[in-house]
PDB file of C-alpha atoms in Angstrom:
ATOM      1  CA  MET A   1     100.655  81.414 114.290  1.00  0.00           C
ATOM      2  CA  HIS A   2      99.073  82.218 111.125  1.00  0.00           C
ATOM      3  CA  PHE A   3      96.494  80.102 109.440  1.00  0.00           C
ATOM      4  CA  SER A   4      94.358  81.576 106.667  1.00  0.00           C
ATOM      5  CA  PRO A   5      94.529  81.793 102.925  1.00  0.00           C
ATOM      6  CA  ASP A   6      96.782  84.366 101.314  1.00  0.00           C
ATOM      7  CA  SER A   7      95.548  87.873 101.886  1.00  0.00           C
ATOM      8  CA  ARG A   8      95.413  90.208  98.902  1.00  0.00           C
ATOM      9  CA  ARG A   9      98.034  92.922  98.640  1.00  0.00           C
ATOM     10  CA  ARG A  10      98.714  95.450  95.942  1.00  0.00           C
ATOM     11  CA  GLN A  11     102.465  95.828  95.744  1.00  0.00           C
ATOM     12  CA  GLY A  12     102.674  97.084  92.169  1.00  0.00           C
ATOM     13  CA  ARG A  13     101.965 100.669  93.092  1.00  0.00           C
ATOM     14  CA  TRP A  14     104.873 100.625  95.586  1.00  0.00           C
ATOM     15  CA  MET A  15     107.590  99.651  93.166  1.00  0.00           C
ATOM     16  CA  PRO A  16     108.405 102.988  91.446  1.00  0.00           C
ATOM     17  CA  ALA A  17     108.403 104.803  94.774  1.00  0.00           C
ATOM     18  CA  LEU A  18     110.564 102.126  96.349  1.00  0.00           C
ATOM     19  CA  ALA A  19     113.130 102.380  93.577  1.00  0.00           C
ATOM     20  CA  VAL A  20     113.370 106.118  94.194  1.00  0.00           C
ATOM     21  CA  ALA A  21     113.543 105.485  97.937  1.00  0.00           C
ATOM     22  CA  ALA A  22     116.469 103.103  97.600  1.00  0.00           C
ATOM     23  CA  ALA A  23     118.292 105.558  95.362  1.00  0.00           C
ATOM     24  CA  MET A  24     117.766 108.354  97.865  1.00  0.00           C
ATOM     25  CA  VAL A  25     119.076 106.252 100.726  1.00  0.00           C
ATOM     26  CA  LEU A  26     122.110 105.027  98.826  1.00  0.00           C
ATOM     27  CA  GLY A  27     122.885 108.407  97.334  1.00  0.00           C
ATOM     28  CA  SER A  28     122.510 110.531 100.442  1.00  0.00           C
ATOM     29  CA  PRO A  29     125.757 111.963 101.837  1.00  0.00           C
ATOM     30  CA  GLY A  30     126.789 110.122 104.963  1.00  0.00           C
ATOM     31  CA  ALA A  31     123.934 107.642 104.688  1.00  0.00           C
ATOM     32  CA  GLN A  32     126.350 104.741 104.870  1.00  0.00           C
ATOM     33  CA  ALA A  33     128.368 106.154 107.773  1.00  0.00           C
ATOM     34  CA  GLU A  34     126.582 103.981 110.295  1.00  0.00           C
ATOM     35  CA  ALA A  35     124.350 100.965 109.773  1.00  0.00           C
ATOM     36  CA  LEU A  36     120.674 101.608 110.381  1.00  0.00           C
ATOM     37  CA  ARG A  37     119.454  99.500 113.294  1.00  0.00           C
ATOM     38  CA  LEU A  38     116.198  97.782 112.355  1.00  0.00           C
ATOM     39  CA  MET A  39     114.597  95.869 115.220  1.00  0.00           C
ATOM     40  CA  ALA A  40     112.359  92.901 114.408  1.00  0.00           C
ATOM     41  CA  PHE A  41     110.178  92.673 117.517  1.00  0.00           C
ATOM     42  CA  GLY A  42     108.046  89.565 117.688  1.00  0.00           C
ATOM     43  CA  ASP A  43     107.524  85.960 118.699  1.00  0.00           C
ATOM     44  CA  SER A  44     108.954  82.641 117.463  1.00  0.00           C
ATOM     45  CA  LEU A  45     108.381  83.668 113.846  1.00  0.00           C
ATOM     46  CA  VAL A  46     111.021  86.340 114.360  1.00  0.00           C
ATOM     47  CA  HIS A  47     113.170  84.515 116.889  1.00  0.00           C
ATOM     48  CA  GLY A  48     113.646  81.571 114.542  1.00  0.00           C
ATOM     49  CA  TYR A  49     112.159  78.560 116.308  1.00  0.00           C
ATOM     50  CA  GLY A  50     113.676  75.348 114.938  1.00  0.00           C
ATOM     51  CA  LEU A  51     116.002  77.122 112.514  1.00  0.00           C
ATOM     52  CA  ALA A  52     119.766  76.932 112.159  1.00  0.00           C
ATOM     53  CA  ALA A  53     121.987  79.971 112.554  1.00  0.00           C
ATOM     54  CA  GLY A  54     121.739  82.136 109.465  1.00  0.00           C
ATOM     55  CA  ASP A  55     118.227  80.966 108.576  1.00  0.00           C
ATOM     56  CA  THR A  56     116.152  83.171 110.884  1.00  0.00           C
ATOM     57  CA  PHE A  57     113.998  86.022 109.615  1.00  0.00           C
ATOM     58  CA  PRO A  58     116.281  88.797 110.936  1.00  0.00           C
ATOM     59  CA  GLU A  59     119.385  87.164 109.471  1.00  0.00           C
ATOM     60  CA  GLN A  60     117.866  86.461 106.062  1.00  0.00           C
ATOM     61  CA  LEU A  61     116.306  89.925 105.911  1.00  0.00           C
ATOM     62  CA  GLU A  62     119.595  91.614 106.765  1.00  0.00           C
ATOM     63  CA  ALA A  63     121.391  89.584 104.095  1.00  0.00           C
ATOM     64  CA  ALA A  64     118.755  90.524 101.505  1.00  0.00           C
ATOM     65  CA  LEU A  65     118.930  94.221 102.360  1.00  0.00           C
ATOM     66  CA  ARG A  66     122.723  94.251 102.285  1.00  0.00           C
ATOM     67  CA  ALA A  67     122.668  92.447  98.940  1.00  0.00           C
ATOM     68  CA  ASP A  68     120.687  95.439  97.678  1.00  0.00           C
ATOM     69  CA  GLY A  69     123.351  97.802  98.983  1.00  0.00           C
ATOM     70  CA  LEU A  70     121.487  98.917 102.102  1.00  0.00           C
ATOM     71  CA  ASP A  71     123.611  99.232 105.237  1.00  0.00           C
ATOM     72  CA  VAL A  72     121.158  97.774 107.737  1.00  0.00           C
ATOM     73  CA  THR A  73     121.659  95.685 110.856  1.00  0.00           C
ATOM     74  CA  VAL A  74     118.536  93.702 111.738  1.00  0.00           C
ATOM     75  CA  ILE A  75     118.212  93.113 115.476  1.00  0.00           C
ATOM     76  CA  ASN A  76     116.560  89.852 116.496  1.00  0.00           C
ATOM     77  CA  ALA A  77     114.148  90.928 119.243  1.00  0.00           C
ATOM     78  CA  GLY A  78     111.946  87.866 118.908  1.00  0.00           C
ATOM     79  CA  ASN A  79     110.993  85.647 121.818  1.00  0.00           C
ATOM     80  CA  SER A  80     109.367  82.271 121.215  1.00  0.00           C
ATOM     81  CA  GLY A  81     105.939  81.895 122.782  1.00  0.00           C
ATOM     82  CA  ASP A  82     105.335  85.594 123.289  1.00  0.00           C
ATOM     83  CA  THR A  83     101.798  86.896 123.244  1.00  0.00           C
ATOM     84  CA  SER A  84     101.088  90.575 122.686  1.00  0.00           C
ATOM     85  CA  ALA A  85     100.982  91.001 126.475  1.00  0.00           C
ATOM     86  CA  ALA A  86     104.414  89.415 126.891  1.00  0.00           C
ATOM     87  CA  GLY A  87     105.831  91.603 124.157  1.00  0.00           C
ATOM     88  CA  ARG A  88     104.375  94.677 125.794  1.00  0.00           C
ATOM     89  CA  ALA A  89     105.985  93.712 129.100  1.00  0.00           C
ATOM     90  CA  ARG A  90     109.493  93.457 127.624  1.00  0.00           C
ATOM     91  CA  LEU A  91     109.379  96.369 125.194  1.00  0.00           C
ATOM     92  CA  ASP A  92     111.484  98.757 127.261  1.00  0.00           C
ATOM     93  CA  TRP A  93     114.139  96.076 127.616  1.00  0.00           C
ATOM     94  CA  ALA A  94     114.185  95.568 123.842  1.00  0.00           C
ATOM     95  CA  LEU A  95     114.450  99.301 123.199  1.00  0.00           C
ATOM     96  CA  ALA A  96     117.751  99.306 125.078  1.00  0.00           C
ATOM     97  CA  ASP A  97     119.231  98.005 121.797  1.00  0.00           C
ATOM     98  CA  ASP A  98     118.642 101.528 120.434  1.00  0.00           C
ATOM     99  CA  PRO A  99     116.809 100.712 117.181  1.00  0.00           C
ATOM    100  CA  THR A 100     116.270 103.266 114.419  1.00  0.00           C
ATOM    101  CA  ALA A 101     113.128 101.561 113.082  1.00  0.00           C
ATOM    102  CA  VAL A 102     110.934  98.597 114.029  1.00  0.00           C
ATOM    103  CA  ILE A 103     109.077  95.716 112.415  1.00  0.00           C
ATOM    104  CA  LEU A 104     106.300  94.763 114.844  1.00  0.00           C
ATOM    105  CA  GLU A 105     105.244  91.100 114.530  1.00  0.00           C
ATOM    106  CA  LEU A 106     103.092  90.009 117.459  1.00  0.00           C
ATOM    107  CA  GLY A 107      99.649  88.505 117.920  1.00  0.00           C
ATOM    108  CA  ALA A 108     100.089  85.058 116.406  1.00  0.00           C
ATOM    109  CA  ASN A 109     100.080  83.329 119.782  1.00  0.00           C
ATOM    110  CA  ASP A 110      97.081  85.382 120.886  1.00  0.00           C
ATOM    111  CA  GLY A 111      95.170  83.961 117.939  1.00  0.00           C
ATOM    112  CA  LEU A 112      96.368  80.403 118.467  1.00  0.00           C
ATOM    113  CA  ARG A 113      95.220  80.550 122.096  1.00  0.00           C
ATOM    114  CA  GLY A 114      91.929  82.219 121.273  1.00  0.00           C
ATOM    115  CA  LEU A 115      92.698  85.215 123.479  1.00  0.00           C
ATOM    116  CA  ASP A 116      90.392  88.222 123.501  1.00  0.00           C
ATOM    117  CA  PRO A 117      91.162  90.247 120.340  1.00  0.00           C
ATOM    118  CA  ASN A 118      90.291  93.446 122.187  1.00  0.00           C
ATOM    119  CA  ALA A 119      93.064  92.693 124.681  1.00  0.00           C
ATOM    120  CA  THR A 120      95.411  91.993 121.771  1.00  0.00           C
ATOM    121  CA  TYR A 121      94.528  95.380 120.328  1.00  0.00           C
ATOM    122  CA  ASP A 122      95.112  97.113 123.659  1.00  0.00           C
ATOM    123  CA  ASN A 123      98.534  95.507 124.063  1.00  0.00           C
ATOM    124  CA  LEU A 124      99.656  96.313 120.536  1.00  0.00           C
ATOM    125  CA  ASP A 125      98.222  99.809 120.873  1.00  0.00           C
ATOM    126  CA  ALA A 126     100.370 100.357 123.967  1.00  0.00           C
ATOM    127  CA  ILE A 127     103.423  99.085 122.084  1.00  0.00           C
ATOM    128  CA  MET A 128     102.715 101.377 119.132  1.00  0.00           C
ATOM    129  CA  ALA A 129     102.183 104.348 121.445  1.00  0.00           C
ATOM    130  CA  ARG A 130     105.558 103.710 123.074  1.00  0.00           C
ATOM    131  CA  LEU A 131     107.324 103.384 119.727  1.00  0.00           C
ATOM    132  CA  ASP A 132     105.596 106.543 118.521  1.00  0.00           C
ATOM    133  CA  GLU A 133     106.766 108.320 121.659  1.00  0.00           C
ATOM    134  CA  GLU A 134     110.316 107.310 120.749  1.00  0.00           C
ATOM    135  CA  GLY A 135     109.831 108.658 117.231  1.00  0.00           C
ATOM    136  CA  LEU A 136     110.518 105.267 115.651  1.00  0.00           C
ATOM    137  CA  PRO A 137     109.096 104.406 112.208  1.00  0.00           C
ATOM    138  CA  VAL A 138     107.203 101.093 112.419  1.00  0.00           C
ATOM    139  CA  LEU A 139     106.104  98.498 109.889  1.00  0.00           C
ATOM    140  CA  ILE A 140     103.216  96.478 111.317  1.00  0.00           C
ATOM    141  CA  ALA A 141     103.327  92.816 110.283  1.00  0.00           C
ATOM    142  CA  GLY A 142      99.789  91.531 110.633  1.00  0.00           C
ATOM    143  CA  MET A 143      98.413  88.119 111.431  1.00  0.00           C
ATOM    144  CA  LEU A 144      95.203  86.228 110.629  1.00  0.00           C
ATOM    145  CA  ALA A 145      93.161  84.207 113.096  1.00  0.00           C
ATOM    146  CA  PRO A 146      92.963  80.407 112.847  1.00  0.00           C
ATOM    147  CA  PRO A 147      89.740  79.615 110.957  1.00  0.00           C
ATOM    148  CA  ASN A 148      88.639  77.042 113.546  1.00  0.00           C
ATOM    149  CA  LEU A 149      87.885  79.874 115.997  1.00  0.00           C
ATOM    150  CA  GLY A 150      84.934  80.972 113.915  1.00  0.00           C
ATOM    151  CA  ARG A 151      84.038  83.874 111.696  1.00  0.00           C
ATOM    152  CA  GLU A 152      83.042  86.304 114.442  1.00  0.00           C
ATOM    153  CA  TYR A 153      86.333  85.878 116.296  1.00  0.00           C
ATOM    154  CA  GLY A 154      88.273  86.017 113.051  1.00  0.00           C
ATOM    155  CA  ASP A 155      86.640  89.234 111.889  1.00  0.00           C
ATOM    156  CA  ILE A 156      87.485  91.010 115.144  1.00  0.00           C
ATOM    157  CA  PHE A 157      91.010  89.603 115.390  1.00  0.00           C
ATOM    158  CA  ASN A 158      91.914  90.218 111.757  1.00  0.00           C
ATOM    159  CA  ASN A 159      90.838  93.845 112.059  1.00  0.00           C
ATOM    160  CA  VAL A 160      93.241  94.525 114.938  1.00  0.00           C
ATOM    161  CA  PHE A 161      96.172  95.247 112.635  1.00  0.00           C
ATOM    162  CA  PRO A 162      94.431  97.516 110.085  1.00  0.00           C
ATOM    163  CA  ARG A 163      92.975  99.513 112.996  1.00  0.00           C
ATOM    164  CA  LEU A 164      96.428 100.057 114.448  1.00  0.00           C
ATOM    165  CA  ALA A 165      97.882 100.991 111.075  1.00  0.00           C
ATOM    166  CA  GLU A 166      95.135 103.551 110.553  1.00  0.00           C
ATOM    167  CA  LYS A 167      95.439 105.021 114.044  1.00  0.00           C
ATOM    168  CA  TYR A 168      99.198 105.506 113.827  1.00  0.00           C
ATOM    169  CA  GLN A 169      99.392 106.086 110.067  1.00  0.00           C
ATOM    170  CA  ALA A 170     101.858 103.216 109.923  1.00  0.00           C
ATOM    171  CA  PRO A 171     102.519 100.927 106.950  1.00  0.00           C
ATOM    172  CA  LEU A 172     100.905  97.496 107.206  1.00  0.00           C
ATOM    173  CA  TYR A 173     102.071  94.185 105.774  1.00  0.00           C
ATOM    174  CA  PRO A 174      98.702  92.446 106.209  1.00  0.00           C
ATOM    175  CA  PHE A 175      99.776  88.840 106.798  1.00  0.00           C
ATOM    176  CA  PHE A 176     103.309  87.962 107.891  1.00  0.00           C
ATOM    177  CA  LEU A 177     102.935  84.379 106.622  1.00  0.00           C
ATOM    178  CA  GLU A 178     101.620  85.393 103.200  1.00  0.00           C
ATOM    179  CA  GLY A 179     102.491  82.660 100.696  1.00  0.00           C
ATOM    180  CA  VAL A 180     103.868  80.384 103.417  1.00  0.00           C
ATOM    181  CA  ALA A 181     100.950  79.320 105.630  1.00  0.00           C
ATOM    182  CA  PHE A 182      99.564  75.903 104.685  1.00  0.00           C
ATOM    183  CA  GLU A 183     102.442  75.204 102.278  1.00  0.00           C
ATOM    184  CA  PRO A 184     104.037  71.940 103.539  1.00  0.00           C
ATOM    185  CA  THR A 185     107.292  72.501 101.668  1.00  0.00           C
ATOM    186  CA  LEU A 186     107.752  75.891 103.346  1.00  0.00           C
ATOM    187  CA  ASN A 187     107.049  74.817 106.916  1.00  0.00           C
ATOM    188  CA  GLN A 188     108.646  72.641 109.550  1.00  0.00           C
ATOM    189  CA  ALA A 189     107.113  69.337 110.584  1.00  0.00           C
ATOM    190  CA  ASP A 190     104.766  71.068 113.045  1.00  0.00           C
ATOM    191  CA  GLY A 191     103.045  72.822 110.145  1.00  0.00           C
ATOM    192  CA  ILE A 192     103.229  76.077 112.085  1.00  0.00           C
ATOM    193  CA  HIS A 193     106.757  77.446 111.926  1.00  0.00           C
ATOM    194  CA  PRO A 194     108.384  78.271 108.577  1.00  0.00           C
ATOM    195  CA  ASN A 195     111.514  76.409 107.549  1.00  0.00           C
ATOM    196  CA  ALA A 196     114.482  78.192 105.973  1.00  0.00           C
ATOM    197  CA  ALA A 197     112.804  78.230 102.558  1.00  0.00           C
ATOM    198  CA  GLY A 198     109.631  79.578 104.134  1.00  0.00           C
ATOM    199  CA  VAL A 199     111.542  82.390 105.794  1.00  0.00           C
ATOM    200  CA  ALA A 200     113.160  83.211 102.456  1.00  0.00           C
ATOM    201  CA  GLU A 201     109.682  83.518 100.946  1.00  0.00           C
ATOM    202  CA  ILE A 202     108.572  85.841 103.744  1.00  0.00           C
ATOM    203  CA  VAL A 203     111.660  87.995 103.235  1.00  0.00           C
ATOM    204  CA  LYS A 204     111.096  88.189  99.490  1.00  0.00           C
ATOM    205  CA  ARG A 205     107.505  89.310  99.932  1.00  0.00           C
ATOM    206  CA  ILE A 206     107.957  91.774 102.792  1.00  0.00           C
ATOM    207  CA  LYS A 207     111.221  93.323 101.580  1.00  0.00           C
ATOM    208  CA  PRO A 208     109.686  96.094  99.428  1.00  0.00           C
ATOM    209  CA  GLN A 209     107.893  97.502 102.443  1.00  0.00           C
ATOM    210  CA  VAL A 210     111.003  97.109 104.585  1.00  0.00           C
ATOM    211  CA  VAL A 211     112.995  99.102 102.018  1.00  0.00           C
ATOM    212  CA  ALA A 212     110.370 101.846 102.278  1.00  0.00           C
ATOM    213  CA  LEU A 213     110.693 101.725 106.076  1.00  0.00           C
ATOM    214  CA  VAL A 214     114.472 102.070 105.804  1.00  0.00           C
ATOM    215  CA  LYS A 215     114.024 105.111 103.566  1.00  0.00           C
ATOM    216  CA  THR A 216     111.659 106.704 106.081  1.00  0.00           C
ATOM    217  CA  ALA A 217     114.073 106.061 108.936  1.00  0.00           C
ATOM    218  CA  ARG A 218     117.029 107.475 106.976  1.00  0.00           C
ATOM    219  CA  LEU A 219     115.127 110.646 106.110  1.00  0.00           C
ATOM    220  CA  ALA A 220     114.151 111.057 109.760  1.00  0.00           C
ATOM    221  CA  GLU A 221     117.805 110.706 110.762  1.00  0.00           C
ATOM    222  CA  GLN A 222     118.891 113.291 108.211  1.00  0.00           C
ATOM    223  CA  SER A 223     116.174 115.683 109.364  1.00  0.00           C
ATOM    224  CA  GLN A 224     117.358 115.394 112.963  1.00  0.00           C
ATOM    225  CA  GLN A 225     120.953 116.034 111.928  1.00  0.00           C
ATOM    226  CA  THR A 226     120.046 119.252 110.106  1.00  0.00           C
ATOM    227  CA  ASN A 227     117.862 120.618 112.922  1.00  0.00           C
TER     228      ASN A 227
END
């Protein structure tokens, strides 16, 4: 679900804007009236394979956001073993939970199985189109191909997520397992699924972009209320 060295990200430039974003969300009248519903839509990395209650990505992310004063409920819409095709097939069912924003984390199992990256793109494209149709802000959580599948496959697969981000002008967190893949102390015995400490590391790294997503969703809500 992940394999590859840490991808490079430039988070420094986000920090001033994110501080302003958090202040805007917390200071907006009525912003805390109802918890924002953030859906984490993905595979076992979201669902929490092998983890105890309270240790999954949605639960740890929600706790981290609430610790920062953000009234957010993170919906666990992960399903272990899902490929991009399986996620596409159950999207409408997941949307019945009425999310306000979405973290899209799918494709890891496509890469592990060596599935056609073009099919992965098509499936994720259909998911993004549906979310766009619903007017939902989305943070794309990318994945990297296992290196044993070769450079050609990896180049095509790894480009799936930046292509989607560009097409839909959506924020991209390039590699969901940044800082966790290949770190024995942060993974379960299978070397594939993060343990509780690994999930905590993911949450710490992705949280700035999630805060920005929350800000975007809150502003969209406020805009709808004034129209």
